[in-house]
mmCIF file of C-alpha atoms in Angstrom:
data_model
loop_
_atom_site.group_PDB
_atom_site.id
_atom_site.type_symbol
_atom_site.label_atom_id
_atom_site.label_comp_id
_atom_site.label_asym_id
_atom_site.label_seq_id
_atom_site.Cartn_x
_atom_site.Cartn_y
_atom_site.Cartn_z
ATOM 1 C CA UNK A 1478 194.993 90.565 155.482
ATOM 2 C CA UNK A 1479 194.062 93.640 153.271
ATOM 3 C CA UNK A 1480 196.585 92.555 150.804
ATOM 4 C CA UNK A 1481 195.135 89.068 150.672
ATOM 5 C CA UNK A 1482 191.961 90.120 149.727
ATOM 6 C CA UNK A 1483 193.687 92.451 147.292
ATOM 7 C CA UNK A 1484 195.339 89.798 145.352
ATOM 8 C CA UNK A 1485 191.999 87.403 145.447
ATOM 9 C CA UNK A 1486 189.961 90.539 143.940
ATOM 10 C CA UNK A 1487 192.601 90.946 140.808
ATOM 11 C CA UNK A 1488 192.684 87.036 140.218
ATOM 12 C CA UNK A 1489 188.772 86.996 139.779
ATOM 13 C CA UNK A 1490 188.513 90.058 137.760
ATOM 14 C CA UNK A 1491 191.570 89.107 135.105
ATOM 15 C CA UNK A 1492 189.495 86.822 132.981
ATOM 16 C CA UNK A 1493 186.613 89.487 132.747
ATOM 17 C CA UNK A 1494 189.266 92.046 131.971
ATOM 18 C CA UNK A 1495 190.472 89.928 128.947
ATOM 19 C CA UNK A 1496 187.103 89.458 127.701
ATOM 20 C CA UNK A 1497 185.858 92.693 128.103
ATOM 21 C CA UNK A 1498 188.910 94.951 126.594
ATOM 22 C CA UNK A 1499 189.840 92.444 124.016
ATOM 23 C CA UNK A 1500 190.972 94.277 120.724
ATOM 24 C CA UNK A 1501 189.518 91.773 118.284
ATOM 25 C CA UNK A 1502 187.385 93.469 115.117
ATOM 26 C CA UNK A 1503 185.578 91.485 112.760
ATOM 27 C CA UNK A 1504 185.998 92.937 108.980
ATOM 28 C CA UNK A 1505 183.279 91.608 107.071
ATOM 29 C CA UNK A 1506 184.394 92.748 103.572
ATOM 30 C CA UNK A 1507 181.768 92.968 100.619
ATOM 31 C CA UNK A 1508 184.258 93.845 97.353
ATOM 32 C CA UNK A 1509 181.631 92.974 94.519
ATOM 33 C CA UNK A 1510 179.520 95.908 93.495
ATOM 34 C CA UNK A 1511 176.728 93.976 94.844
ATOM 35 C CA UNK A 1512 174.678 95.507 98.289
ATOM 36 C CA UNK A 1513 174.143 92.662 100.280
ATOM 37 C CA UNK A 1514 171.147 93.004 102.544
ATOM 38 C CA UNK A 1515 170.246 90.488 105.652
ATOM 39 C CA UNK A 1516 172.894 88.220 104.636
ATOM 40 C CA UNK A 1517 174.198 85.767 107.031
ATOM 41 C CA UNK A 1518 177.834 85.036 107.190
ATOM 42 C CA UNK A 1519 179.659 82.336 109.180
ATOM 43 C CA UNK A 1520 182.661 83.457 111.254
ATOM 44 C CA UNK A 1521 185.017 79.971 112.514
ATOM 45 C CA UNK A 1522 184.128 79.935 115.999
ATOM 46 C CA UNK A 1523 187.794 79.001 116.816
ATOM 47 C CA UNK A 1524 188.493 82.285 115.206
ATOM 48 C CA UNK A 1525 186.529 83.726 117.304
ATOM 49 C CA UNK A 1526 188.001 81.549 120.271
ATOM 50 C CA UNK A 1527 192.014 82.851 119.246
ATOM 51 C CA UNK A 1528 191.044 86.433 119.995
ATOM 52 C CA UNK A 1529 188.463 85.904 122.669
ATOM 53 C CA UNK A 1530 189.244 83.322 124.653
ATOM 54 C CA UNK A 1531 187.417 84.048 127.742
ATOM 55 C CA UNK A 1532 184.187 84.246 126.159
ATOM 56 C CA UNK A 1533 181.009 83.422 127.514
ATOM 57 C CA UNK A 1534 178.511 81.697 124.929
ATOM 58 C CA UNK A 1535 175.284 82.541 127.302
ATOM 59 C CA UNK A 1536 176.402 86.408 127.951
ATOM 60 C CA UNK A 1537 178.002 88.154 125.139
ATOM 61 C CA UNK A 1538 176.700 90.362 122.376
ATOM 62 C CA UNK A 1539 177.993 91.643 118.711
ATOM 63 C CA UNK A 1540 178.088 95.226 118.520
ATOM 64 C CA UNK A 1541 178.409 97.186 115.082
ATOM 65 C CA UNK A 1542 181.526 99.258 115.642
ATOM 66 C CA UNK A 1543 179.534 102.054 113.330
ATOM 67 C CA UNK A 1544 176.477 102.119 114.978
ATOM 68 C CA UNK A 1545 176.762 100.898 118.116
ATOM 69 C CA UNK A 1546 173.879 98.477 117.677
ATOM 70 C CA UNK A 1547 173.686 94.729 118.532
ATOM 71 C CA UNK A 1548 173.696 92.598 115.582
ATOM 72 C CA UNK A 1549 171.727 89.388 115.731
ATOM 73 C CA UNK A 1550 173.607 85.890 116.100
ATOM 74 C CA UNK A 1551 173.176 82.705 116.337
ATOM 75 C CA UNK A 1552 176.074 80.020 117.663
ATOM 76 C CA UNK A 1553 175.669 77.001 114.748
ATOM 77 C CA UNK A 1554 176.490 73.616 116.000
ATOM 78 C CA UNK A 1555 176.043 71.385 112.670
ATOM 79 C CA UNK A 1556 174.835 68.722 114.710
ATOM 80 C CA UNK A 1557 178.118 68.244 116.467
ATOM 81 C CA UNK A 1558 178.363 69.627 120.205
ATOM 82 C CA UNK A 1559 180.524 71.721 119.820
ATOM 83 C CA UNK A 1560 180.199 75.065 118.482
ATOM 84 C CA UNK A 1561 181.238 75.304 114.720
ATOM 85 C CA UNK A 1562 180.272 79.372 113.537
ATOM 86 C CA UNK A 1563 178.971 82.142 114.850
ATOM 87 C CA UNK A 1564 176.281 83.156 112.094
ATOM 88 C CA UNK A 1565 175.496 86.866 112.487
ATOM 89 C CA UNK A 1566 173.013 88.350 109.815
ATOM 90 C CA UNK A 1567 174.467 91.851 108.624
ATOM 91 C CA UNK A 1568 173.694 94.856 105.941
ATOM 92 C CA UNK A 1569 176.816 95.815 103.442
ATOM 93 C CA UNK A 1570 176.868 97.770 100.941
ATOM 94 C CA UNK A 1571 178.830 97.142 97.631
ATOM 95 C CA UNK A 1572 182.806 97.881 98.233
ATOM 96 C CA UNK A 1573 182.655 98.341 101.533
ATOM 97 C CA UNK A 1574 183.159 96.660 105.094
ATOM 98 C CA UNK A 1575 181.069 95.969 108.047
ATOM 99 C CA UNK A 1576 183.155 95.947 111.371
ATOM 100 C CA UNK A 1577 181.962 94.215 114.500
ATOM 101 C CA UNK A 1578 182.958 93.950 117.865
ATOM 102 C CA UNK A 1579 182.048 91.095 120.705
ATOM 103 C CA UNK A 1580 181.155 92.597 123.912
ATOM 104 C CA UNK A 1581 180.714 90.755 127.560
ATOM 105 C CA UNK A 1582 176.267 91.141 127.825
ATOM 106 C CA UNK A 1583 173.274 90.060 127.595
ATOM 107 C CA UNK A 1584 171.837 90.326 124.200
ATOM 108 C CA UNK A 1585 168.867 91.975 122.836
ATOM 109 C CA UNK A 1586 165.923 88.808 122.519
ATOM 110 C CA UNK A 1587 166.840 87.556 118.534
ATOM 111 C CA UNK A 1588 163.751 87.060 116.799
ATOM 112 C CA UNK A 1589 163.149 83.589 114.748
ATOM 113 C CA UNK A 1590 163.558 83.403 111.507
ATOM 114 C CA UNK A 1591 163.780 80.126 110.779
ATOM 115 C CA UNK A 1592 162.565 77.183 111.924
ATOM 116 C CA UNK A 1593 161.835 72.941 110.793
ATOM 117 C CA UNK A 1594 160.264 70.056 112.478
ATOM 118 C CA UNK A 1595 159.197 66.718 111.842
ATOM 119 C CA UNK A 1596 155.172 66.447 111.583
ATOM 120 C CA UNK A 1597 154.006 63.305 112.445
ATOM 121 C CA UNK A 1598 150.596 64.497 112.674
ATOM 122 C CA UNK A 1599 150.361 64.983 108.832
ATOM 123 C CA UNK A 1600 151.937 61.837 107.532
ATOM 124 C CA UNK A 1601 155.489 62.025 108.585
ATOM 125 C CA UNK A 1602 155.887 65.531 106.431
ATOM 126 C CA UNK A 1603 158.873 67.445 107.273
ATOM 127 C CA UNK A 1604 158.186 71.256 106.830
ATOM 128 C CA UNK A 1605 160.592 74.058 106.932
ATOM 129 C CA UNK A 1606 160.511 78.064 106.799
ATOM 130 C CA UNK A 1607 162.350 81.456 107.153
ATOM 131 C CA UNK A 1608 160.956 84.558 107.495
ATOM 132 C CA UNK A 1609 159.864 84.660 103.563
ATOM 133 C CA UNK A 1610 158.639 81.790 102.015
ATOM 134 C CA UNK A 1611 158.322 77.774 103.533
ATOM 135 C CA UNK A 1612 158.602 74.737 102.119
ATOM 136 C CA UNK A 1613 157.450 70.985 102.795
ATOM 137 C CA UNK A 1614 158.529 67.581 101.645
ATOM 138 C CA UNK A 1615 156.804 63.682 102.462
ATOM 139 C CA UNK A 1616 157.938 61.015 104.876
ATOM 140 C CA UNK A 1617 156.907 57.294 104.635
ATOM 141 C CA UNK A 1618 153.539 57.257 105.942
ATOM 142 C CA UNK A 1619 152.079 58.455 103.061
ATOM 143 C CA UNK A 1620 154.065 56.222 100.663
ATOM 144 C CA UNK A 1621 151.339 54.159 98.302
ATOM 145 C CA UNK A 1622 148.489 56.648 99.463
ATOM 146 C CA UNK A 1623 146.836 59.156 96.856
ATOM 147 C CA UNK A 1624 147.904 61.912 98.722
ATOM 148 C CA UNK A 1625 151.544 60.717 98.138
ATOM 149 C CA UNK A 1626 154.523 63.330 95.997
ATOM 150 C CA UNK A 1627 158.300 62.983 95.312
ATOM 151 C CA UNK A 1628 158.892 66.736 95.322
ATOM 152 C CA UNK A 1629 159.526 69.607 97.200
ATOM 153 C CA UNK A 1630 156.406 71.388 98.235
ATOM 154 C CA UNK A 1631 156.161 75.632 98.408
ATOM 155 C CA UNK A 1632 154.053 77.030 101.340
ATOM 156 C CA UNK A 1633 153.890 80.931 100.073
ATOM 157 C CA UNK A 1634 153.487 83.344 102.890
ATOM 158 C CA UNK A 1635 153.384 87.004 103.392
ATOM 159 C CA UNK A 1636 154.651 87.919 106.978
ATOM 160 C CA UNK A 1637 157.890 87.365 108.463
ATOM 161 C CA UNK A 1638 156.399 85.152 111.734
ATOM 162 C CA UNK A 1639 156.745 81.745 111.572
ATOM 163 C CA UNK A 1640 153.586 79.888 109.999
ATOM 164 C CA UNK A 1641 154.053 76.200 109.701
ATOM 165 C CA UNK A 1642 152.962 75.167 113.333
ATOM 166 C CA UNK A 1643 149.702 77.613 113.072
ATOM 167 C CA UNK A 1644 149.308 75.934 109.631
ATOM 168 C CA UNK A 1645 149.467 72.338 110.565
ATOM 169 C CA UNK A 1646 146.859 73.241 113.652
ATOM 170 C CA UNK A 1647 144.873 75.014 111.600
ATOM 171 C CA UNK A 1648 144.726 72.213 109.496
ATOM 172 C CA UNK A 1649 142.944 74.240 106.383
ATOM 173 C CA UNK A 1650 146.211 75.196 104.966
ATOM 174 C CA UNK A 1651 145.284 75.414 101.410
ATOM 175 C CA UNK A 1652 143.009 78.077 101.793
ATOM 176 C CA UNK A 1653 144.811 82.079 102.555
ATOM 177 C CA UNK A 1654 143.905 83.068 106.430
ATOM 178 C CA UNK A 1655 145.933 86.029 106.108
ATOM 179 C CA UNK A 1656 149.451 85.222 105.729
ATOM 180 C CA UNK A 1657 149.259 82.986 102.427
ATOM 181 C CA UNK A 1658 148.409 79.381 102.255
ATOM 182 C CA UNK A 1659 149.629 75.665 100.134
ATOM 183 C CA UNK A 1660 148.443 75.958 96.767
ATOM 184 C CA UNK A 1661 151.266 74.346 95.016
ATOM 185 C CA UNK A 1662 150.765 71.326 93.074
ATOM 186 C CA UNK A 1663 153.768 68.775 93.431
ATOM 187 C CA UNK A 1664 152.483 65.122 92.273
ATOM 188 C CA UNK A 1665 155.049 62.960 90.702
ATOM 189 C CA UNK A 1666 157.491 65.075 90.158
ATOM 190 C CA UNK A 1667 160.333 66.899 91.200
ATOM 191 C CA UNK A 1668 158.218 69.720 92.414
ATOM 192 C CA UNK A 1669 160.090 73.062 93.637
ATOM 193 C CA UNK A 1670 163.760 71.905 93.220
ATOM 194 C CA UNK A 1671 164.118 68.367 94.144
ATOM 195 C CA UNK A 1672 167.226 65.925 92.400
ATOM 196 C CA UNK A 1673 167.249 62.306 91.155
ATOM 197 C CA UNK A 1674 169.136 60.056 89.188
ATOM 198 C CA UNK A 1675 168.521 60.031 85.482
ATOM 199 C CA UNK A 1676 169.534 56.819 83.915
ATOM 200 C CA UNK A 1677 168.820 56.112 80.718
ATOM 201 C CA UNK A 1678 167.528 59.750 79.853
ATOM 202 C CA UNK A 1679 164.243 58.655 82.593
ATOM 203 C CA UNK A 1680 163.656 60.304 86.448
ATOM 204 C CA UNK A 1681 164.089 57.423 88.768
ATOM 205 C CA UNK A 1682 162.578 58.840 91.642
ATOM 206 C CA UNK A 1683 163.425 57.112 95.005
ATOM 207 C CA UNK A 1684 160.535 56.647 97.893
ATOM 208 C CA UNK A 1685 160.494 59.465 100.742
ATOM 209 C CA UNK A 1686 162.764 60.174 102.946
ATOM 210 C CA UNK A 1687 162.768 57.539 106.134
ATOM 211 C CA UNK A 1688 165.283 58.927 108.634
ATOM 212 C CA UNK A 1689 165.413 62.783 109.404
ATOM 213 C CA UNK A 1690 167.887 64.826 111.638
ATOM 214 C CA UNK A 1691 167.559 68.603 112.572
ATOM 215 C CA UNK A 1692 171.378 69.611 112.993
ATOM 216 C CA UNK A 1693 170.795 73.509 113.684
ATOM 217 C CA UNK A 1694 166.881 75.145 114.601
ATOM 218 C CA UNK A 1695 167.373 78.909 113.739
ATOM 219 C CA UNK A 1696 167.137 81.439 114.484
ATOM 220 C CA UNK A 1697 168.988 82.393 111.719
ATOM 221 C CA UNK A 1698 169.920 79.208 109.949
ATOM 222 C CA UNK A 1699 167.771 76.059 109.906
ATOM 223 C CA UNK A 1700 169.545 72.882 108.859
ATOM 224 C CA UNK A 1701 168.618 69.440 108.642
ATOM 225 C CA UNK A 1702 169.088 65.833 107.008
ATOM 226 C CA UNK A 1703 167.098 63.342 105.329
ATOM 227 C CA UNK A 1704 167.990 59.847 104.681
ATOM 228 C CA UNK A 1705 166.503 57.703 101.753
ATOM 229 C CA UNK A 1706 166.971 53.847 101.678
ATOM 230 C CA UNK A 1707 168.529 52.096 98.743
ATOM 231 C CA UNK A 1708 166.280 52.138 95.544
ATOM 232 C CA UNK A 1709 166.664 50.750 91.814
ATOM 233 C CA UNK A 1710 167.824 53.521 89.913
ATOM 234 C CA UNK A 1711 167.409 52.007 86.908
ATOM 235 C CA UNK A 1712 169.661 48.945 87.321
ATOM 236 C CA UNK A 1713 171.928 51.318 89.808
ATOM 237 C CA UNK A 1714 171.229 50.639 93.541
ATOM 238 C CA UNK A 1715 171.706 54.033 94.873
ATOM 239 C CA UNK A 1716 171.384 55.901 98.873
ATOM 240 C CA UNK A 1717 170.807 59.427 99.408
ATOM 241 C CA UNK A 1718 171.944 62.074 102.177
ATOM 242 C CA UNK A 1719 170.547 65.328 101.421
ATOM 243 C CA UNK A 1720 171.196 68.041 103.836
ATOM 244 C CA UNK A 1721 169.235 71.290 103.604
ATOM 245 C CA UNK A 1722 169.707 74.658 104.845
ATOM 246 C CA UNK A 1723 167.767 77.561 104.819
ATOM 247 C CA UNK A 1724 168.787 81.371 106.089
ATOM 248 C CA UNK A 1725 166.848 84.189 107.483
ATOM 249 C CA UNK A 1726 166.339 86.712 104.731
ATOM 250 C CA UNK A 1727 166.513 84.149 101.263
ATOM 251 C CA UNK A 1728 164.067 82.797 99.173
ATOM 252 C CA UNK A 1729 166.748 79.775 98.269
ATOM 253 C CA UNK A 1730 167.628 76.551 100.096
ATOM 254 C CA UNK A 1731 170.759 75.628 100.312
ATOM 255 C CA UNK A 1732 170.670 71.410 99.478
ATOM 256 C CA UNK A 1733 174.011 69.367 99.929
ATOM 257 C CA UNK A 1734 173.122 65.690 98.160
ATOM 258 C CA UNK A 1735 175.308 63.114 98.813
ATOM 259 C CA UNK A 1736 174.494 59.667 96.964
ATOM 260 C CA UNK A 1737 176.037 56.550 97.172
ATOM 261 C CA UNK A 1738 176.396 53.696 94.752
ATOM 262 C CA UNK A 1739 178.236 50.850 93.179
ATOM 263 C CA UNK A 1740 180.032 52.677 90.178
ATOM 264 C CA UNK A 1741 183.431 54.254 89.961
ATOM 265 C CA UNK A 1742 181.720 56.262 86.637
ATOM 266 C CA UNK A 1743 179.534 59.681 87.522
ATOM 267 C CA UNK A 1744 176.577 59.370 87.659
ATOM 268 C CA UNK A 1745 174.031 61.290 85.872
ATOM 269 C CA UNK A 1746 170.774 63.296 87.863
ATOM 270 C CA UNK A 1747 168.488 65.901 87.305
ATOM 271 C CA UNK A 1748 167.150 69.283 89.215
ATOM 272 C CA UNK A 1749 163.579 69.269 88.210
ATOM 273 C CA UNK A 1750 160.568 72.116 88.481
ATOM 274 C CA UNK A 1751 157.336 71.338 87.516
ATOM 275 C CA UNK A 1752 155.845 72.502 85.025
ATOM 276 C CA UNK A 1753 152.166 73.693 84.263
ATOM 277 C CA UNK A 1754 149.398 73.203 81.569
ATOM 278 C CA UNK A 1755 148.672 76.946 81.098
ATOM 279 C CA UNK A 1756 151.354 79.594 80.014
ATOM 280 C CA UNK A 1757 154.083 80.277 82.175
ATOM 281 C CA UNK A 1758 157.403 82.168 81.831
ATOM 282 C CA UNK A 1759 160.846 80.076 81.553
ATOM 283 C CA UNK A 1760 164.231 80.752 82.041
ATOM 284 C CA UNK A 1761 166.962 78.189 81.137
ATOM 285 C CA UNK A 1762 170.724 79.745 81.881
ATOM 286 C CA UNK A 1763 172.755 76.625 80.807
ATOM 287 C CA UNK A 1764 175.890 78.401 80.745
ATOM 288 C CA UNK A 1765 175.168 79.920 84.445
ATOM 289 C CA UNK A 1766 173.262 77.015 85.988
ATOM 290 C CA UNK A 1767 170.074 78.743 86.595
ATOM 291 C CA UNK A 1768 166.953 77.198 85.913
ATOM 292 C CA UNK A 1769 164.178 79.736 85.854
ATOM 293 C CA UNK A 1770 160.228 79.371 86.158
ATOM 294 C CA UNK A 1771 157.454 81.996 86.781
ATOM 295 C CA UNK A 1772 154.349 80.064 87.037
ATOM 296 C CA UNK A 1773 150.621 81.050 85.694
ATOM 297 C CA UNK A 1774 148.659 82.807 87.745
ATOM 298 C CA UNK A 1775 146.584 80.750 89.472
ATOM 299 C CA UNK A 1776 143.471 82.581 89.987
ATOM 300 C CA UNK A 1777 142.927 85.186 92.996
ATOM 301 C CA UNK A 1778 145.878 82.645 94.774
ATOM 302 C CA UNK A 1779 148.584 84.814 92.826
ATOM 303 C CA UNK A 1780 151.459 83.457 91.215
ATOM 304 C CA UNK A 1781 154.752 81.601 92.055
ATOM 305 C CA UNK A 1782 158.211 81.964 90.991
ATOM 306 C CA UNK A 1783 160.194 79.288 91.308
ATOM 307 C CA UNK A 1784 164.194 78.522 90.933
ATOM 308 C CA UNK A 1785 167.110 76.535 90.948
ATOM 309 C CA UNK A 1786 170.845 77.470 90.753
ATOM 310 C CA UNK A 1787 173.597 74.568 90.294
ATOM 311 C CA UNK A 1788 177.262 74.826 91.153
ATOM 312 C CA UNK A 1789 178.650 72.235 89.063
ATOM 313 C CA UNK A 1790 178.592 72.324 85.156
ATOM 314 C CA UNK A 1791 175.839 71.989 83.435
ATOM 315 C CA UNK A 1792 175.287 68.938 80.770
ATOM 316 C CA UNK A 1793 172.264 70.144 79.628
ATOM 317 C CA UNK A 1794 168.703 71.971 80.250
ATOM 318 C CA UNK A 1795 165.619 70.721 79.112
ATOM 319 C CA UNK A 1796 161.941 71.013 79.000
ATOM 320 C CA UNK A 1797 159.596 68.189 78.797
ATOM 321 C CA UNK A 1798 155.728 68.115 79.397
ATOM 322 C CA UNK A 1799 156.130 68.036 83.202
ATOM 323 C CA UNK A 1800 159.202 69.164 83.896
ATOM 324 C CA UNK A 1801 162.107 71.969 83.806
ATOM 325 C CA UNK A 1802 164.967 69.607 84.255
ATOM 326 C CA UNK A 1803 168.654 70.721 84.957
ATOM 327 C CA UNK A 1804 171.369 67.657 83.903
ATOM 328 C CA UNK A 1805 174.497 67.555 86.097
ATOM 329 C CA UNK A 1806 176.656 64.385 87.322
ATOM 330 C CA UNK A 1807 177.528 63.224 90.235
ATOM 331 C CA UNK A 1808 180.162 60.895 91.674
ATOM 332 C CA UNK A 1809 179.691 57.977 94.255
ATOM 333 C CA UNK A 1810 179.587 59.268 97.917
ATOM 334 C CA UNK A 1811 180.874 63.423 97.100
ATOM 335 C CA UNK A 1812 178.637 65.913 97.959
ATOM 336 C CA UNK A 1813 176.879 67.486 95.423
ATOM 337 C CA UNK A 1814 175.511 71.463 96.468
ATOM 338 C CA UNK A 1815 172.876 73.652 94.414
ATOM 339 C CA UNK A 1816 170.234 76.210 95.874
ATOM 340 C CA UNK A 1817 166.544 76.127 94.886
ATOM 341 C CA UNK A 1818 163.322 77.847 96.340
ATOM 342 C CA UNK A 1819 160.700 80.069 95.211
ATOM 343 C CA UNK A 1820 158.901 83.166 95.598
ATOM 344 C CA UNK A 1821 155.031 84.415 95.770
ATOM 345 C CA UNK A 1822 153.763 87.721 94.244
ATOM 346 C CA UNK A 1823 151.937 88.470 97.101
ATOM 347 C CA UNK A 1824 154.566 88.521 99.714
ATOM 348 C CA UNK A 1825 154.948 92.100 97.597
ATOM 349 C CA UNK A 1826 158.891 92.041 97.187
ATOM 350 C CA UNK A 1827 158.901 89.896 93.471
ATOM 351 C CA UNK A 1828 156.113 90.665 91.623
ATOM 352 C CA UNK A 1829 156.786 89.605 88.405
ATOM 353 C CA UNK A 1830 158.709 87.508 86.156
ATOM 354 C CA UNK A 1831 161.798 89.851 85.051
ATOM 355 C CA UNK A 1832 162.059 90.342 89.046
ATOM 356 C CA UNK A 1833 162.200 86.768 89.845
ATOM 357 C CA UNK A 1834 164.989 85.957 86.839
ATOM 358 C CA UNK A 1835 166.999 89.436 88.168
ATOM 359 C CA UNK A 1836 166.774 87.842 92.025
ATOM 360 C CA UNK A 1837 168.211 84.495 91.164
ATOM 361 C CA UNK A 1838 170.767 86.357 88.874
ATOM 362 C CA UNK A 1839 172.150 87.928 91.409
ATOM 363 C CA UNK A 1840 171.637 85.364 94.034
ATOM 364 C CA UNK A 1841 174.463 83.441 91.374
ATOM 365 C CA UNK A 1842 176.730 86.574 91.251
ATOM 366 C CA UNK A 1843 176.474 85.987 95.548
ATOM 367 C CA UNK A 1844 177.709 82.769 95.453
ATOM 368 C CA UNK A 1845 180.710 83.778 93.065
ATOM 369 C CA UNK A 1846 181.851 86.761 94.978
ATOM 370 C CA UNK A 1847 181.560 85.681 98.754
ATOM 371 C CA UNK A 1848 182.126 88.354 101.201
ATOM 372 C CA UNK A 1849 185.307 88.237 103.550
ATOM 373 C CA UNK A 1850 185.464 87.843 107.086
ATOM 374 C CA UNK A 1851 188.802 88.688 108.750
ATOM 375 C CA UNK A 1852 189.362 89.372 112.537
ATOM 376 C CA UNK A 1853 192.225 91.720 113.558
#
């Protein structure tokens, strides 16, 4: 009898025993001479599954091998149910290499740092944030209404808490209660970073989005879809997909476009900023695909800074008497990815122009020279 219960207690304890003395290390490598600080990087999660097998997605942690600290995580889905990454937000300094390990335990409460919802309450807006900057575009119900925009809209803020639900209860977001406020102007435009076709060498702006889909809700990535119904794009009948993401830590979105239409020939759109009356700084990077704008200061509201980076080549750059406009192509139903977002001077990290151009500088030297995850 004493062996029988013998044998039962090692059968229940062997999957534990693989979890918890599993030799897997996660290398996140950084070989540019570029510190990276807060960054989130996506490890496969069936990587993760090959060398942990056992694990258990509601009591585990990620422990820096160095330090001995938990690392925040988040398990990103995509929209699918199954897990796709785990997204774990880490500090690495140029030429060198962050090593984790994943521990059976309960983790350490991860604060939010990003968040989106639908807001019905304020004319079908969608609004999104991390834990620097937050950012609004316009749903149907206020198509063919004065209040109506094509853009993307910049909510500046200066805490890391979440401020778009407070906002939106508030409901006197345009004036500063403390953590910054909505005092961008987006109109008919392209506002802070939006795309659109341009046929003909004219915007041909679509209406707002209709559908919407939050595919991930933080806390360290955000990402969600919005679907536009067919328009005349100048004689082109054209769909939209665009998919945005936003990470804890980054003034940029990351927006994935994906347009479809009845032409096997590219098809030509624009990245547009708006542009004010009164002086501003610009910044057109052709060569790099970085479009560059630090606003006017608008009064005792401060000043934006506001950006775009493309990863496809650049046709041209331009500047009209609304705009900052960025001309790439596209082709029928391929996704399409650039980053845009902005910055406010007095959030107290970019304070100035030359700051704002260095940030999205580097933000491009990011993108070229990803960091490496391996796990030994």
């Amino acid at each position: 009898m004493k062996q029988i219960k013998y044998i039962y207690s090692v059968i229940i304890l062997l999957p534990l025993m693989a979890f918890s003395q599993a030799k897997g290390i996660i290398e996140i490598q950084n070989n540019s001479d570029l510190e990276r600080k807060e960054a989130v990087v996506a490890i496969k999660w069936e990587t993760i599954l090959s060398h942990y097998s056992q694990i258990d997605t509601a009591n585990f942690v990620v422990i820096n091998t160095t330090t001995k600290k938990q690392i925040p995580y988040q398990l990103e889905h995509k929209g699918l149910p199954g897990i796709q990454n785990l997204l774990v937000q880490v500090n690495v300094k140029a030429k060198a290499t962050v090593r984790l390990s994943i521990q059976k335990g309960k983790p350490n409460p991860i604060e939010v740092k990003t968040y989106a919802r639908f807001v019905p309450e304020r004319k079908d807006d969608f609004a999104w944030e991390n834990d620097k900057i937050a950012f609004r575009t316009y749903g149907k119900a206020i198509e063919n209404t004065n209040e109506d925009a094509y853009g993307f809209d910049v909510w500046v803020k200066r805490t890391n808490k979440m401020v778009v639900n407070e906002r939106y209860k508030l409901g006197n977001y345009h004036k500063d209660n403390g953590n910054g406020m909505d005092y961008y102007h987006v109109g008919h435009t392209l506002g802070a970073g939006n795309m659109a076709p341009y046929i003909k060498d004219t915007i041909r702006y679509s209406a707002n989005y209709h559908q919407w889909k939050v595919l991930d809700n933080g806390p360290l990535r955000t990402t969600f879809q919005l679907g536009y119904d067919e328009w005349n794009a100048g004689g082109v009948k054209v769909k939209a997909v665009k998919t945005i993401s936003l990470d804890a830590g980054s003034q940029l979105n990351r927006v994935e476009n994906v347009y479809t239409f009845e032409d096997n020939k590219p098809m030509p759109v624009v990245v547009g900023i708006i542009k004010r009356p009164e002086q501003g700084v610009v910044s057109l990077n052709e060569q790099n695909g970085i479009l560059g704008y630090w606003e006017p200061t608008f009064k005792e509201d401060g000043t934006t800074g506001v950006g775009a980076i493309l990863t496809t080549p650049v046709k041209n750059m331009l500047v009209n008497k609304e705009q900052l406009l960025a001309v790439i192509e596209v082709k029928n139903n391929e996704a399409i990815v650039y980053y845009t977002g902005a910055s406010w001077d007095k959030a107290g990290k970019i304070t100035n122009s030359g700051q704002w151009f260095e940030y999205l500088d580097r933000f491009s030297q990011e993108l070229k020279n990803p960091m490496l995850v391996n796990v030994k």
